Amino acid sequence: MSETWSPSSWRERPAGQQPSWPDTGEVDAALKQLSGYPPLVFAGEARALRTELARVAEGRAFLLQAGDCAESFEAFNANSIRERLRLILQMAVVLTYSAGVPVVKVGRIAGQFAKPRSAATETVDGVELPSFRGHIVNDIAFTEAARTADPQRQVQAYHQSAATLNLLRAFTKGGFADLGRVHAWTQEFVAASAEGARYEELAGGIDRALRFMAACGLDTTTVPGLHETDVFTSHEALLLGYEEALTRQDSLTGDWYDCSAHMVWIGERTREIDGAHVEFFRGIHNPIGCKIGPDATPAEVLALCDVLDPERSPGRLTLITRLGKDRVRDSLPPLLEAVRDSGHPVVWACDPMHGNTFTSTGGRKTRDFTDILDEIAGFFAAHEQVGTHPGGVHVELTSDDVTECLGGAEKIVDGDLDLRYETVCDPRLNGRQSLDLAFRVAELLTTRR
Ligand code: PEP
Ligand code: CO
């Protein structure tokens, strides 16, 4: 590891998963444009999230990180932003009540565009074209023009992120996130759905708590903490040129922050210790995440902790494990023990999605709701065994009524997947499956408490 870091020092290292842009002049022009634009978030906000995540690391808060696998340039409108936010808020209320601690809400939103791929090209009927890498790079249509990486898409992604963040800020501060309102939506879910009926008792408890507070004079519309909230943004910082262009020095502290989002994470495919991503991340002061897949050894994880969090600062590093339901119970405890013994105060979050993906008989990439719950249960069990904090969950979801993941109360089966399979990348939980999941995690949290 070189001693000197700069926002561009990653350029001296091998960077995996970068698009092959046809014209480097155009890339430089787009990045120059971005580097002159205003930051999307401010250093002080990233520090506030770091403080909240420090509480998660100590077991005094719970992390809910959720949103699209990949945001789309097409499904970009006020409705879709509001509904995703509404779902995250509903899940958070259920979790807050059960955990009895604050829930830190982080969206995979306002910048979650770039996707790593298992192969650089895709071949259909003998025609080989570059893989789709997310709307920040190219388009999903299988034509040469659509699949050619277009640097100006990075500028479009910036503008879409800015508009999305603007609406998130307006909704979270303008009364939409009022606790009474959010709970009323959840009551509709409980009253109207088969799976909701299971949660009548829990929802009734929230209802009584709200009425008790009102009786004590704590009206949700007048107490700021009950009327507004914070929802932070995050994405996989995959395209290092884009991230570098949005990295700015904080005038208050002199530290560097990647101002493309409050939190950014390193994906499973780009976490090589000597790679460009780790080099970039070690120098930014945002709270950061790193995905940990089933083949990661304790030594590898410790090496990542040492480089990414040398000062052992709580809230700095979140390790997002995505081990798969079959491996989590065996593979997670040794990682938890090694990190605990090393004294790194990380947040442990469970991504139950990416280790449980398979191809359905009809050829769709999918995940089964039961497997997702199983990995979360295994995650909680591993923490119980080792005596560490299960810090949170990291899930891919949409509020739309899609049919992308199997199972859930609607019992989505293989043959249903084609009905409304709308994701531009990985299969997401739909609105009902997501709320169902929140209640299941709530049960695990209540048992633990
Ligand atoms: C993702 O979060 O969408 C992703 C690609 O995950 P991972 O890096 O864990 O495979
Ligand atoms: Co994904």
PDB file of C-alpha atoms in Angstrom, residues 102 147 149 151 194 238 263 276 294 312 375 425:
ATOM      1  CA  PRO A 102     -33.299   3.503  16.466  1.00  0.00           C
ATOM      2  CA  ARG A 147     -24.355  -1.892 -25.411  1.00  0.00           C
ATOM      3  CA  ALA A 149     -20.456   2.375 -23.170  1.00  0.00           C
ATOM      4  CA  PRO A 151     -19.503   8.369 -20.919  1.00  0.00           C
ATOM      5  CA  ALA A 194     -53.011 -12.771   4.297  1.00  0.00           C
ATOM      6  CA  LEU A 238     -17.826   0.749  -8.822  1.00  0.00           C
ATOM      7  CA  MET A 263     -22.187   5.756   2.242  1.00  0.00           C
ATOM      8  CA  ALA A 276      -7.930   0.064  -7.192  1.00  0.00           C
ATOM      9  CA  PRO A 294     -18.590 -17.217   0.954  1.00  0.00           C
ATOM     10  CA  ARG A 312     -10.549   1.193  14.469  1.00  0.00           C
ATOM     11  CA  GLU A 375     -29.899 -16.732   5.619  1.00  0.00           C
ATOM     12  CA  CYS A 425     -30.528  -6.452 -12.877  1.00  0.00           C
TER      13      CYS A 425
END
